CSV table of C-alpha atoms in Angstrom, one decimal:
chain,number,residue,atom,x,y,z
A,1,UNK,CA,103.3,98.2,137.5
A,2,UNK,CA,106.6,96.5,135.8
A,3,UNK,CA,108.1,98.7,132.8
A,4,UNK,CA,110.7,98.2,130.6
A,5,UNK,CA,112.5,101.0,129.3
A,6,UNK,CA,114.4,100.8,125.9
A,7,UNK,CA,117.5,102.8,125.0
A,8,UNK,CA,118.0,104.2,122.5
A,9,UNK,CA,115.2,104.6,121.0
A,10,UNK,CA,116.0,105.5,117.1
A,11,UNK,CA,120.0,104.1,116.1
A,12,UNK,CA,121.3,104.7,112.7
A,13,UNK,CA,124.6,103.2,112.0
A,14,UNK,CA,126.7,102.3,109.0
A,15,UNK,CA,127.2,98.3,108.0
A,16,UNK,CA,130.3,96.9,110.3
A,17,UNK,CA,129.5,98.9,112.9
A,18,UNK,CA,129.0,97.7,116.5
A,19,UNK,CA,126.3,98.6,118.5
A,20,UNK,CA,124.6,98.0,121.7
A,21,UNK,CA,120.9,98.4,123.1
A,22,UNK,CA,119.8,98.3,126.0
A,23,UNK,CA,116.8,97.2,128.5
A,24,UNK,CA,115.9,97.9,131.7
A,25,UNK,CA,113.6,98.1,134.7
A,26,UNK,CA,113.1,98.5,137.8
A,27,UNK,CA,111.4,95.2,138.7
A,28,UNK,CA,113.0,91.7,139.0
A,29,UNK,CA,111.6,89.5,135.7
A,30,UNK,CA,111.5,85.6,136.2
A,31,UNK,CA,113.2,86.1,131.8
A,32,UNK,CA,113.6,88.5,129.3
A,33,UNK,CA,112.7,87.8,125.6
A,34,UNK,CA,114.0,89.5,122.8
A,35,UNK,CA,112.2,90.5,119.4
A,36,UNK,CA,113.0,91.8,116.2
A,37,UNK,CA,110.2,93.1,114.1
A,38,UNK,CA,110.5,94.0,110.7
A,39,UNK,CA,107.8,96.8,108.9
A,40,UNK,CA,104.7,95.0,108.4
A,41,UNK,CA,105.0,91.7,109.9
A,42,UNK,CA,105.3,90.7,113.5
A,43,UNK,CA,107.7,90.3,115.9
A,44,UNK,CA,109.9,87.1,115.4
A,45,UNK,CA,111.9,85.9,119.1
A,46,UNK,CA,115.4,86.3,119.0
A,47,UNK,CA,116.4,84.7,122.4
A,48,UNK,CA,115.1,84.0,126.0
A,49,UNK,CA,117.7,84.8,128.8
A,50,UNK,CA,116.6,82.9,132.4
A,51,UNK,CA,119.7,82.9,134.7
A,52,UNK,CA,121.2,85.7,136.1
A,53,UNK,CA,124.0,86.9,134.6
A,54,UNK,CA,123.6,85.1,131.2
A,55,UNK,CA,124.9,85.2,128.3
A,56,UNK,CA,123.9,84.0,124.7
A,57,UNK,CA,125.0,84.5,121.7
A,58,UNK,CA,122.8,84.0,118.1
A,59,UNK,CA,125.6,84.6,115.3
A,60,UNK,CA,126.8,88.0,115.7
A,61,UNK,CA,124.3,89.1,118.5
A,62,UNK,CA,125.2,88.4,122.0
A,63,UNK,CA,122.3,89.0,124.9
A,64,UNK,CA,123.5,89.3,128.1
A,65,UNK,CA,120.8,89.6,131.3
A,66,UNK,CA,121.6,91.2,134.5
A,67,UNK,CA,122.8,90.0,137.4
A,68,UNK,CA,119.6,91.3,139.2
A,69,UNK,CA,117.1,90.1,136.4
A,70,UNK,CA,115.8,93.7,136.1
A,71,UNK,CA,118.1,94.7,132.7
A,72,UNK,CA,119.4,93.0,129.6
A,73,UNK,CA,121.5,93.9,126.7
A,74,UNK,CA,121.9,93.2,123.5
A,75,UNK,CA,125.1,93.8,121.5
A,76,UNK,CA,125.3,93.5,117.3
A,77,UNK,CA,129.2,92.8,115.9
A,78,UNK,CA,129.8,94.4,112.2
A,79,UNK,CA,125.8,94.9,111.6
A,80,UNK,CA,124.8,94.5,108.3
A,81,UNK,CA,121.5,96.4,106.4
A,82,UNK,CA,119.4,93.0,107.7
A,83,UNK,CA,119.7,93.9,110.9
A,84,UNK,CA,117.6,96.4,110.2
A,85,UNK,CA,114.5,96.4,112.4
A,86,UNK,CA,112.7,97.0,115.5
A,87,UNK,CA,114.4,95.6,119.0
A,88,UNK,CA,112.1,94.3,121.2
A,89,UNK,CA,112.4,93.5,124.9
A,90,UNK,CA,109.7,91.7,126.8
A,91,UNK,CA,109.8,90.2,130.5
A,92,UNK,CA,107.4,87.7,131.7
A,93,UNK,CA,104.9,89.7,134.3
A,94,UNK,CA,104.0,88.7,137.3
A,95,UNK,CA,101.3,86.1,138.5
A,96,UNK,CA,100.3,83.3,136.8
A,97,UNK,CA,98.7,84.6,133.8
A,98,UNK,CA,102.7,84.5,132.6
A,99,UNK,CA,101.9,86.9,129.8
A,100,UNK,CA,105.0,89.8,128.0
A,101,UNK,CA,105.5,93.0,128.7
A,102,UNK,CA,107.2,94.2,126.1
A,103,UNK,CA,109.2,97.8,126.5
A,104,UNK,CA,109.0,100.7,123.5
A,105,UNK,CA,111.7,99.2,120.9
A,106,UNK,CA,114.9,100.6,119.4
A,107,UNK,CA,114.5,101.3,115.8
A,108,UNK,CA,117.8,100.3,114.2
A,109,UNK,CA,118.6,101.5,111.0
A,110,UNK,CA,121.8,99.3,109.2
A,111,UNK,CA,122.8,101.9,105.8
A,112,UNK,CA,125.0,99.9,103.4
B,1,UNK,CA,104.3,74.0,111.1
B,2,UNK,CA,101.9,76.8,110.0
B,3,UNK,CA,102.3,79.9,111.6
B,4,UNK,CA,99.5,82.4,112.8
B,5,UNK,CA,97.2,83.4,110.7
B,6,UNK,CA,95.3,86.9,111.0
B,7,UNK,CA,93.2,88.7,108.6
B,8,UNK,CA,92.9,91.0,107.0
B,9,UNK,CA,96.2,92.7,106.8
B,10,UNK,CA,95.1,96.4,106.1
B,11,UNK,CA,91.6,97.9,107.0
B,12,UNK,CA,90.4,101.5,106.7
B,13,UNK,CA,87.1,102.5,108.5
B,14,UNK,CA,85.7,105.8,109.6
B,15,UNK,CA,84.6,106.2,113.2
B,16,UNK,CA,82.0,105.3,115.0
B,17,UNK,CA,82.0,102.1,112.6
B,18,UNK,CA,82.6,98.5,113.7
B,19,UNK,CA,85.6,96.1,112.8
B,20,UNK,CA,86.2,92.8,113.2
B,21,UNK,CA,89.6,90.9,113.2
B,22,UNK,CA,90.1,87.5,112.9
B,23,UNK,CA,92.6,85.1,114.2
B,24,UNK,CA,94.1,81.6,113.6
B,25,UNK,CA,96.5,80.3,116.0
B,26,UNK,CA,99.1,77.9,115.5
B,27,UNK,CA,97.7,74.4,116.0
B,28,UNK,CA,97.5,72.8,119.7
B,29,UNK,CA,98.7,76.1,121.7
B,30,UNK,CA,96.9,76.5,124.3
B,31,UNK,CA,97.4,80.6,124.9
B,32,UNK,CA,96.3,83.1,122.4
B,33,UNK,CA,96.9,86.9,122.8
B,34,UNK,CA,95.6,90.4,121.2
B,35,UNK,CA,98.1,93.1,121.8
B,36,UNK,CA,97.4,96.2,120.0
B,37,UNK,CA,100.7,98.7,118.7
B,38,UNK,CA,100.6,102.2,117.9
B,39,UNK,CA,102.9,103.4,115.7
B,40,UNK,CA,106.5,104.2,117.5
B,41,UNK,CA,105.2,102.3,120.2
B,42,UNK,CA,106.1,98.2,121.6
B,43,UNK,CA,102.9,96.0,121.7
B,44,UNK,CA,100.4,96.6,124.6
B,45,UNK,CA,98.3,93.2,125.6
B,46,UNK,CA,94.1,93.3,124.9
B,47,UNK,CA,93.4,90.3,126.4
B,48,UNK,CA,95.0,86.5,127.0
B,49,UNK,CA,92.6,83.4,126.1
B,50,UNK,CA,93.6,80.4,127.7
B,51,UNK,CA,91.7,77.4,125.9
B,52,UNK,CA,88.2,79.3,125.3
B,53,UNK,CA,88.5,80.7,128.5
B,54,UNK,CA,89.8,84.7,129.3
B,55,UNK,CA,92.9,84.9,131.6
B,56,UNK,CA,93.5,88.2,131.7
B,57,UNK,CA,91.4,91.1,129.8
B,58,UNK,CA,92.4,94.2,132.4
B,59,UNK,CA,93.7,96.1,130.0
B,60,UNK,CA,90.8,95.8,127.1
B,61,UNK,CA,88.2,98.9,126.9
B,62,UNK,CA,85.4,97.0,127.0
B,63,UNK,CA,83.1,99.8,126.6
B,64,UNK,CA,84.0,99.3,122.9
B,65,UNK,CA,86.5,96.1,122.1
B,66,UNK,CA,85.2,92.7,122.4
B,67,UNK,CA,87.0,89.4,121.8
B,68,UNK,CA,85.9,85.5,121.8
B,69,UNK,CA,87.4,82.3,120.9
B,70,UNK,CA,85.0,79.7,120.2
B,71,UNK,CA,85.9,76.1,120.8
B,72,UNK,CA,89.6,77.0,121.8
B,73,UNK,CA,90.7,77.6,118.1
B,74,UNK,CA,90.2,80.6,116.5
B,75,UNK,CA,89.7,83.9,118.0
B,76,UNK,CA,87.9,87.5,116.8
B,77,UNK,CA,88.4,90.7,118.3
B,78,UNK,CA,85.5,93.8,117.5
B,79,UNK,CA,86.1,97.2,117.9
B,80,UNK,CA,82.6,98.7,118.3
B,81,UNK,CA,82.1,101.9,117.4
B,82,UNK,CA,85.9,103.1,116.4
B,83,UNK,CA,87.7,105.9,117.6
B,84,UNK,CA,90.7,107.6,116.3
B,85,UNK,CA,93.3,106.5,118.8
B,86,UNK,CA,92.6,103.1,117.8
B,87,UNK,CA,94.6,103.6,114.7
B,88,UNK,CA,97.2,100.9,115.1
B,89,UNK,CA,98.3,97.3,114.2
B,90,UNK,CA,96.5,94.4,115.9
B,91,UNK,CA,98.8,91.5,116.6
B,92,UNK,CA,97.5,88.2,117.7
B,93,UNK,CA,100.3,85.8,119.4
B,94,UNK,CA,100.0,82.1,120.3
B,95,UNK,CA,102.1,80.0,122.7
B,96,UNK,CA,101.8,76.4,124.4
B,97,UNK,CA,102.2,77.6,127.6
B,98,UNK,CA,102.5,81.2,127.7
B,99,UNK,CA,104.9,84.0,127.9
B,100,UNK,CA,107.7,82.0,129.3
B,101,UNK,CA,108.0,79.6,126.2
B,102,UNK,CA,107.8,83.0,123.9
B,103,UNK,CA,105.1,83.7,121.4
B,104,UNK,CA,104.9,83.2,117.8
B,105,UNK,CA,102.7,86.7,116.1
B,106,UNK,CA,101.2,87.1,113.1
B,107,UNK,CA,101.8,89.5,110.9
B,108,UNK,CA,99.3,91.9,112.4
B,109,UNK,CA,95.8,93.6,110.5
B,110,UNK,CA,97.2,97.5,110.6
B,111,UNK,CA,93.8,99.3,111.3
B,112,UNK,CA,93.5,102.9,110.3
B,113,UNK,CA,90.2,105.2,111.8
B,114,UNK,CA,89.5,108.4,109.6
């Protein structure tokens, strides 16, 4: 069974602080998508990583995937309160049914 | 480009009643998905339509959850009867190819059982 395990799970930071989350698993994933979900709506993709050792960067988040394709990270500069949300990580699964796993979240919390 | 379309947002039934939740996905993608989310918890897949056809419905109790989509459109998914633990949000994701182009969610129908 692949998992993805999330750390941390709850983050609570003031705006301009940096921060880091992080994903990871024992099994090899083909990619790794990233979420963010806001209370009451679904999650919206942030970023798919592919290549080993990849890194993108959207603004002031930069995702970086492992060299082994079995963890990923995602790293905020100077967060601001609309970063707040729910951090999703989700790997394609094996076969051909190509459908996400997605790991628990990290809550973030951005106080002004 | 319309996004997906579930309803309704909130619903509030007692057990051992029956639901029904209804989804539109967004037009021409092929793959549709029902992952259910308890609270504190990342989205756990139901069951993957691919066309009209079911890809992958391992994880659905299907003692008590049911879930069609008719023509290749539009999907429903029935909890029947309800049980506490089902207390959760019920997301419904499309994609054109599936999980490798990433999905685009609705906003969920958060179900509570009393």
């Amino acid at each position: 069974t692949q998992l993805l395990e999330q750390s941390p799970q709850f983050l609570s930071i003031q705006e301009g602080e940096n921060l880091t989350v992080y994903c990871n698993s024992s099994s090899v994933f083909s990619s790794l998508q990233w979420y963010r979900q806001e209370p009451g709506e679904g999650p919206v993709l942030l970023v798919t990583v592919v290549t080993g050792g990849e890194v993108k960067k959207l603004k002031r988040l930069t995702f970086q995937f492992g060299d082994a394709r079995k963890d990923s990270s995602l790293h905020i500069t100077a967060a601001q309160p609309g970063d707040t949300g729910l951090y999703l990580c989700a790997g394609v699964g094996g076969g051909s049914q190509g459908n996400l796993i997605f790991g628990k979240g990290t809550k973030l919390s951005v106080k002004p | 480009e319309a996004g997906v379309a579930q309803s309704p947002r909130y619903k509030i039934i007692e057990k051992r009643q029956s639901v029904a939740f209804w989804c539109n996905p967004i037009s021409g993608h092929a793959t549709l998905y029902w992952y259910q989310q308890i609270l504190g918890q990342g989205p756990k897949l139901l069951i993957q339509f691919q066309n009209n056809g079911v890809v992958d419905d391992s994880q659905l109790p299907k003692d008590r959850f049911s879930a069609e989509r008719l023509k290749g459109v539009d999907s429903t998914l029935k909890i029947q009867p309800a049980k506490l633990e089902d207390s959760a949000v019920y997301l419904c994701a499309s994609s054109l190819r599936g999980g490798w182009d990433g999905y685009t969610f609705g906003s969920g129908t958060r179900l509570t059982v009393v």
